[in-house]
Amino acid sequence: MSLLTKVKGTKIHNRGIEITTYDAGDLRILVEGRLQDKRLVETHHFSGETLAPHTYHHMILRMLVKGPVLTIEDLEVEMPTAPRETCIETLAMMAPIKGMRIASGFTSRVKELVGGPRGCAHMVSLLLTMAPAAVQGFWSHLAQDPAKTKALAPRLSQYLIDTCWVWRQDSPDLKRHRQELNQHTDTQT
């Protein structure tokens, strides 16, 4: 029996994150992420004000990413809904992300540059969710062209290593993947 079935509670909050990747041509993709927090019940502010159910956060982040090294070439940020006017001040704080590569160490570098008091926790959360989606989106972009897929697969495989249990350094799946890549390389020569 699932915990949800056991609890049978009322929904009180929902966070939705949606990430969509667009083909931007010339080994580029546009990755758009949207984060929305919704309070689904009436709440009370500490000031005594009663708040009807509402969208608390609505943030949009767009990244133009150039492959095959997955460099963030450009960045655009919007906050259609924010809990405070001062939240808007954080939009420009995402600028240091431009020029970064989505690669090993990305998460710690993002937190160092725009985390904590240097930015918006929700925007950082969205960005860190978008990074692996950008990798998936770029693969989808490449997979439209068999020649590009074959040519760049060995180079892009580095993004898989040690990202999860399946792609850990000593996994059978990674070993099989490397063998397939080697066979492909051998048939090319």
PDB file of C-alpha atoms in Angstrom:
ATOM      1  CA  MET A   1       0.000   0.000   0.000  1.00  0.00           C
ATOM      2  CA  SER A   2       1.399   3.408  -0.953  1.00  0.00           C
ATOM      3  CA  LEU A   3       1.933   6.174   1.569  1.00  0.00           C
ATOM      4  CA  LEU A   4      -0.535   8.348  -0.362  1.00  0.00           C
ATOM      5  CA  THR A   5      -3.226   5.722   0.087  1.00  0.00           C
ATOM      6  CA  LYS A   6      -2.430   5.402   3.798  1.00  0.00           C
ATOM      7  CA  VAL A   7      -2.478   9.140   4.499  1.00  0.00           C
ATOM      8  CA  LYS A   8      -5.474  10.174   2.352  1.00  0.00           C
ATOM      9  CA  GLY A   9      -4.568  13.795   2.999  1.00  0.00           C
ATOM     10  CA  THR A  10      -5.776  16.952   1.325  1.00  0.00           C
ATOM     11  CA  LYS A  11      -3.487  18.464  -1.279  1.00  0.00           C
ATOM     12  CA  ILE A  12      -2.080  21.713   0.107  1.00  0.00           C
ATOM     13  CA  HIS A  13       0.818  22.631  -2.196  1.00  0.00           C
ATOM     14  CA  ASN A  14       2.061  21.764  -5.662  1.00  0.00           C
ATOM     15  CA  ARG A  15       5.418  22.471  -7.276  1.00  0.00           C
ATOM     16  CA  GLY A  16       5.508  21.849 -10.973  1.00  0.00           C
ATOM     17  CA  ILE A  17       8.654  21.924 -13.053  1.00  0.00           C
ATOM     18  CA  GLU A  18       8.391  21.609 -16.810  1.00  0.00           C
ATOM     19  CA  ILE A  19      11.394  21.533 -19.112  1.00  0.00           C
ATOM     20  CA  THR A  20      11.162  21.626 -22.881  1.00  0.00           C
ATOM     21  CA  THR A  21      14.004  21.476 -25.389  1.00  0.00           C
ATOM     22  CA  TYR A  22      13.841  23.051 -28.834  1.00  0.00           C
ATOM     23  CA  ASP A  23      16.059  22.457 -31.854  1.00  0.00           C
ATOM     24  CA  ALA A  24      17.945  25.730 -32.404  1.00  0.00           C
ATOM     25  CA  GLY A  25      20.030  24.494 -35.361  1.00  0.00           C
ATOM     26  CA  ASP A  26      23.800  24.272 -35.781  1.00  0.00           C
ATOM     27  CA  LEU A  27      24.331  21.883 -32.823  1.00  0.00           C
ATOM     28  CA  ARG A  28      22.359  24.254 -30.567  1.00  0.00           C
ATOM     29  CA  ILE A  29      19.321  23.696 -28.424  1.00  0.00           C
ATOM     30  CA  LEU A  30      17.088  26.063 -26.510  1.00  0.00           C
ATOM     31  CA  VAL A  31      16.121  24.676 -23.121  1.00  0.00           C
ATOM     32  CA  GLU A  32      13.158  26.306 -21.406  1.00  0.00           C
ATOM     33  CA  GLY A  33      12.365  25.554 -17.779  1.00  0.00           C
ATOM     34  CA  ARG A  34       9.296  26.653 -15.848  1.00  0.00           C
ATOM     35  CA  LEU A  35       8.796  26.377 -12.106  1.00  0.00           C
ATOM     36  CA  GLN A  36       5.440  27.046 -10.468  1.00  0.00           C
ATOM     37  CA  ASP A  37       4.585  26.782  -6.783  1.00  0.00           C
ATOM     38  CA  LYS A  38       0.873  26.791  -6.017  1.00  0.00           C
ATOM     39  CA  ARG A  39      -0.751  26.984  -2.614  1.00  0.00           C
ATOM     40  CA  LEU A  40      -3.871  24.897  -3.014  1.00  0.00           C
ATOM     41  CA  VAL A  41      -5.596  25.875   0.237  1.00  0.00           C
ATOM     42  CA  GLU A  42      -6.386  29.088   2.053  1.00  0.00           C
ATOM     43  CA  THR A  43      -3.397  30.195   4.138  1.00  0.00           C
ATOM     44  CA  HIS A  44      -2.713  32.922   6.671  1.00  0.00           C
ATOM     45  CA  HIS A  45       0.201  35.319   6.613  1.00  0.00           C
ATOM     46  CA  PHE A  46       1.861  36.018   9.957  1.00  0.00           C
ATOM     47  CA  SER A  47       0.452  39.562   9.656  1.00  0.00           C
ATOM     48  CA  GLY A  48      -3.021  38.066   9.942  1.00  0.00           C
ATOM     49  CA  GLU A  49      -3.896  38.477   6.256  1.00  0.00           C
ATOM     50  CA  THR A  50      -5.880  35.592   4.789  1.00  0.00           C
ATOM     51  CA  LEU A  51      -4.662  34.407   1.400  1.00  0.00           C
ATOM     52  CA  ALA A  52      -6.806  32.497  -1.070  1.00  0.00           C
ATOM     53  CA  PRO A  53      -5.231  29.602  -2.989  1.00  0.00           C
ATOM     54  CA  HIS A  54      -2.808  31.095  -5.497  1.00  0.00           C
ATOM     55  CA  THR A  55       0.381  30.713  -7.526  1.00  0.00           C
ATOM     56  CA  TYR A  56       3.233  31.752  -5.270  1.00  0.00           C
ATOM     57  CA  HIS A  57       6.174  31.377  -7.669  1.00  0.00           C
ATOM     58  CA  HIS A  58       6.188  31.302 -11.458  1.00  0.00           C
ATOM     59  CA  MET A  59       9.680  31.441 -12.919  1.00  0.00           C
ATOM     60  CA  ILE A  60      10.954  30.851 -16.416  1.00  0.00           C
ATOM     61  CA  LEU A  61      14.559  30.226 -17.424  1.00  0.00           C
ATOM     62  CA  ARG A  62      15.715  29.823 -21.025  1.00  0.00           C
ATOM     63  CA  MET A  63      19.201  28.694 -22.011  1.00  0.00           C
ATOM     64  CA  LEU A  64      20.737  28.581 -25.464  1.00  0.00           C
ATOM     65  CA  VAL A  65      23.138  25.635 -25.288  1.00  0.00           C
ATOM     66  CA  LYS A  66      25.829  24.865 -27.880  1.00  0.00           C
ATOM     67  CA  GLY A  67      27.046  21.313 -28.310  1.00  0.00           C
ATOM     68  CA  PRO A  68      28.785  19.035 -28.295  1.00  0.00           C
ATOM     69  CA  VAL A  69      30.460  20.428 -25.149  1.00  0.00           C
ATOM     70  CA  LEU A  70      27.146  21.867 -23.889  1.00  0.00           C
ATOM     71  CA  THR A  71      28.156  25.467 -23.291  1.00  0.00           C
ATOM     72  CA  ILE A  72      25.471  27.902 -22.138  1.00  0.00           C
ATOM     73  CA  GLU A  73      25.774  30.631 -24.754  1.00  0.00           C
ATOM     74  CA  ASP A  74      22.887  32.799 -23.630  1.00  0.00           C
ATOM     75  CA  LEU A  75      20.405  32.984 -20.790  1.00  0.00           C
ATOM     76  CA  GLU A  76      17.024  34.625 -20.265  1.00  0.00           C
ATOM     77  CA  VAL A  77      15.090  34.816 -16.988  1.00  0.00           C
ATOM     78  CA  GLU A  78      11.495  35.840 -16.225  1.00  0.00           C
ATOM     79  CA  MET A  79       9.434  35.950 -13.036  1.00  0.00           C
ATOM     80  CA  PRO A  80       5.769  36.403 -13.990  1.00  0.00           C
ATOM     81  CA  THR A  81       4.813  35.743 -10.337  1.00  0.00           C
ATOM     82  CA  ALA A  82       7.012  36.268  -7.300  1.00  0.00           C
ATOM     83  CA  PRO A  83       6.083  36.553  -3.621  1.00  0.00           C
ATOM     84  CA  ARG A  84       7.954  39.845  -3.157  1.00  0.00           C
ATOM     85  CA  GLU A  85       8.926  42.769  -5.372  1.00  0.00           C
ATOM     86  CA  THR A  86      12.554  42.353  -4.297  1.00  0.00           C
ATOM     87  CA  CYS A  87      12.599  38.849  -5.837  1.00  0.00           C
ATOM     88  CA  ILE A  88      12.793  40.533  -9.254  1.00  0.00           C
ATOM     89  CA  GLU A  89      16.209  41.910  -8.261  1.00  0.00           C
ATOM     90  CA  THR A  90      17.624  38.378  -8.582  1.00  0.00           C
ATOM     91  CA  LEU A  91      16.971  38.137 -12.341  1.00  0.00           C
ATOM     92  CA  ALA A  92      20.296  39.745 -13.286  1.00  0.00           C
ATOM     93  CA  MET A  93      22.134  37.577 -10.760  1.00  0.00           C
ATOM     94  CA  MET A  94      21.909  34.591 -13.117  1.00  0.00           C
ATOM     95  CA  ALA A  95      24.283  36.284 -15.623  1.00  0.00           C
ATOM     96  CA  PRO A  96      27.431  34.449 -14.365  1.00  0.00           C
ATOM     97  CA  ILE A  97      25.930  31.222 -15.722  1.00  0.00           C
ATOM     98  CA  LYS A  98      26.547  32.405 -19.300  1.00  0.00           C
ATOM     99  CA  GLY A  99      29.591  30.674 -20.721  1.00  0.00           C
ATOM    100  CA  MET A 100      29.482  27.737 -18.289  1.00  0.00           C
ATOM    101  CA  ARG A 101      29.652  24.174 -19.542  1.00  0.00           C
ATOM    102  CA  ILE A 102      27.152  21.606 -18.359  1.00  0.00           C
ATOM    103  CA  ALA A 103      29.710  19.054 -17.213  1.00  0.00           C
ATOM    104  CA  SER A 104      31.137  17.508 -14.074  1.00  0.00           C
ATOM    105  CA  GLY A 105      31.230  20.103 -11.294  1.00  0.00           C
ATOM    106  CA  PHE A 106      28.346  22.143 -12.749  1.00  0.00           C
ATOM    107  CA  THR A 107      26.175  21.891  -9.616  1.00  0.00           C
ATOM    108  CA  SER A 108      28.857  23.046  -7.202  1.00  0.00           C
ATOM    109  CA  ARG A 109      29.919  25.877  -9.532  1.00  0.00           C
ATOM    110  CA  VAL A 110      26.313  27.108  -9.893  1.00  0.00           C
ATOM    111  CA  LYS A 111      25.837  27.080  -6.120  1.00  0.00           C
ATOM    112  CA  GLU A 112      29.107  28.959  -5.688  1.00  0.00           C
ATOM    113  CA  LEU A 113      28.196  31.639  -8.262  1.00  0.00           C
ATOM    114  CA  VAL A 114      24.459  32.198  -7.718  1.00  0.00           C
ATOM    115  CA  GLY A 115      23.457  30.151  -4.683  1.00  0.00           C
ATOM    116  CA  GLY A 116      22.418  31.322  -1.244  1.00  0.00           C
ATOM    117  CA  PRO A 117      22.365  35.107  -0.782  1.00  0.00           C
ATOM    118  CA  ARG A 118      23.819  35.630  -4.283  1.00  0.00           C
ATOM    119  CA  GLY A 119      20.591  34.624  -6.030  1.00  0.00           C
ATOM    120  CA  CYS A 120      17.212  32.916  -5.821  1.00  0.00           C
ATOM    121  CA  ALA A 121      16.968  29.425  -4.309  1.00  0.00           C
ATOM    122  CA  HIS A 122      14.040  28.531  -6.582  1.00  0.00           C
ATOM    123  CA  MET A 123      15.816  29.700  -9.746  1.00  0.00           C
ATOM    124  CA  VAL A 124      18.930  27.729  -8.748  1.00  0.00           C
ATOM    125  CA  SER A 125      16.742  24.673  -8.156  1.00  0.00           C
ATOM    126  CA  LEU A 126      15.204  25.099 -11.615  1.00  0.00           C
ATOM    127  CA  LEU A 127      18.604  25.538 -13.273  1.00  0.00           C
ATOM    128  CA  LEU A 128      20.006  22.429 -11.590  1.00  0.00           C
ATOM    129  CA  THR A 129      16.991  20.445 -12.762  1.00  0.00           C
ATOM    130  CA  MET A 130      17.420  21.782 -16.294  1.00  0.00           C
ATOM    131  CA  ALA A 131      21.067  20.706 -16.672  1.00  0.00           C
ATOM    132  CA  PRO A 132      20.454  16.929 -17.010  1.00  0.00           C
ATOM    133  CA  ALA A 133      17.396  17.697 -19.143  1.00  0.00           C
ATOM    134  CA  ALA A 134      19.672  19.709 -21.454  1.00  0.00           C
ATOM    135  CA  VAL A 135      21.877  16.629 -21.851  1.00  0.00           C
ATOM    136  CA  GLN A 136      18.802  14.535 -22.753  1.00  0.00           C
ATOM    137  CA  GLY A 137      17.531  17.257 -25.077  1.00  0.00           C
ATOM    138  CA  PHE A 138      20.871  17.489 -26.853  1.00  0.00           C
ATOM    139  CA  TRP A 139      20.893  13.706 -27.375  1.00  0.00           C
ATOM    140  CA  SER A 140      17.395  13.993 -28.872  1.00  0.00           C
ATOM    141  CA  HIS A 141      18.634  16.811 -31.098  1.00  0.00           C
ATOM    142  CA  LEU A 142      21.544  14.678 -32.347  1.00  0.00           C
ATOM    143  CA  ALA A 143      19.512  11.489 -32.689  1.00  0.00           C
ATOM    144  CA  GLN A 144      17.570  13.085 -35.540  1.00  0.00           C
ATOM    145  CA  ASP A 145      20.673  12.699 -37.725  1.00  0.00           C
ATOM    146  CA  PRO A 146      22.301   9.234 -37.774  1.00  0.00           C
ATOM    147  CA  ALA A 147      25.647  10.627 -38.995  1.00  0.00           C
ATOM    148  CA  LYS A 148      25.884  13.146 -36.136  1.00  0.00           C
ATOM    149  CA  THR A 149      24.826  10.491 -33.640  1.00  0.00           C
ATOM    150  CA  LYS A 150      27.582   8.116 -34.745  1.00  0.00           C
ATOM    151  CA  ALA A 151      30.226  10.826 -34.950  1.00  0.00           C
ATOM    152  CA  LEU A 152      29.545  12.423 -31.572  1.00  0.00           C
ATOM    153  CA  ALA A 153      28.409   9.432 -29.462  1.00  0.00           C
ATOM    154  CA  PRO A 154      31.900   8.600 -28.146  1.00  0.00           C
ATOM    155  CA  ARG A 155      32.495  12.187 -27.072  1.00  0.00           C
ATOM    156  CA  LEU A 156      29.064  12.618 -25.489  1.00  0.00           C
ATOM    157  CA  SER A 157      29.232   9.329 -23.601  1.00  0.00           C
ATOM    158  CA  GLN A 158      31.412  11.080 -21.019  1.00  0.00           C
ATOM    159  CA  TYR A 159      28.226  12.756 -19.728  1.00  0.00           C
ATOM    160  CA  LEU A 160      26.888   9.373 -18.606  1.00  0.00           C
ATOM    161  CA  ILE A 161      29.793   8.127 -16.504  1.00  0.00           C
ATOM    162  CA  ASP A 162      29.070   8.083 -12.766  1.00  0.00           C
ATOM    163  CA  THR A 163      25.780   9.948 -13.124  1.00  0.00           C
ATOM    164  CA  CYS A 164      23.772   7.103 -11.585  1.00  0.00           C
ATOM    165  CA  TRP A 165      23.858   3.429 -10.625  1.00  0.00           C
ATOM    166  CA  VAL A 166      23.331   2.209 -14.197  1.00  0.00           C
ATOM    167  CA  TRP A 167      26.183   4.328 -15.594  1.00  0.00           C
ATOM    168  CA  ARG A 168      28.657   3.859 -12.707  1.00  0.00           C
ATOM    169  CA  GLN A 169      32.254   3.273 -13.758  1.00  0.00           C
ATOM    170  CA  ASP A 170      32.120  -0.517 -13.174  1.00  0.00           C
ATOM    171  CA  SER A 171      28.581  -1.226 -14.399  1.00  0.00           C
ATOM    172  CA  PRO A 172      27.780  -3.892 -16.976  1.00  0.00           C
ATOM    173  CA  ASP A 173      25.711  -1.334 -18.903  1.00  0.00           C
ATOM    174  CA  LEU A 174      28.645   1.070 -19.247  1.00  0.00           C
ATOM    175  CA  LYS A 175      30.943  -1.795 -20.236  1.00  0.00           C
ATOM    176  CA  ARG A 176      28.463  -2.897 -22.932  1.00  0.00           C
ATOM    177  CA  HIS A 177      28.086   0.721 -24.111  1.00  0.00           C
ATOM    178  CA  ARG A 178      31.875   1.096 -24.424  1.00  0.00           C
ATOM    179  CA  GLN A 179      32.094  -2.169 -26.386  1.00  0.00           C
ATOM    180  CA  GLU A 180      29.400  -0.945 -28.786  1.00  0.00           C
ATOM    181  CA  LEU A 181      31.258   2.338 -29.254  1.00  0.00           C
ATOM    182  CA  ASN A 182      34.532   0.474 -29.871  1.00  0.00           C
ATOM    183  CA  GLN A 183      32.858  -1.794 -32.426  1.00  0.00           C
ATOM    184  CA  HIS A 184      31.460   1.267 -34.159  1.00  0.00           C
ATOM    185  CA  THR A 185      34.890   2.929 -34.168  1.00  0.00           C
ATOM    186  CA  ASP A 186      36.533  -0.265 -35.489  1.00  0.00           C
ATOM    187  CA  THR A 187      34.059  -0.457 -38.404  1.00  0.00           C
ATOM    188  CA  GLN A 188      34.754   3.209 -39.260  1.00  0.00           C
ATOM    189  CA  THR A 189      38.503   2.635 -39.744  1.00  0.00           C
TER     190      THR A 189
END
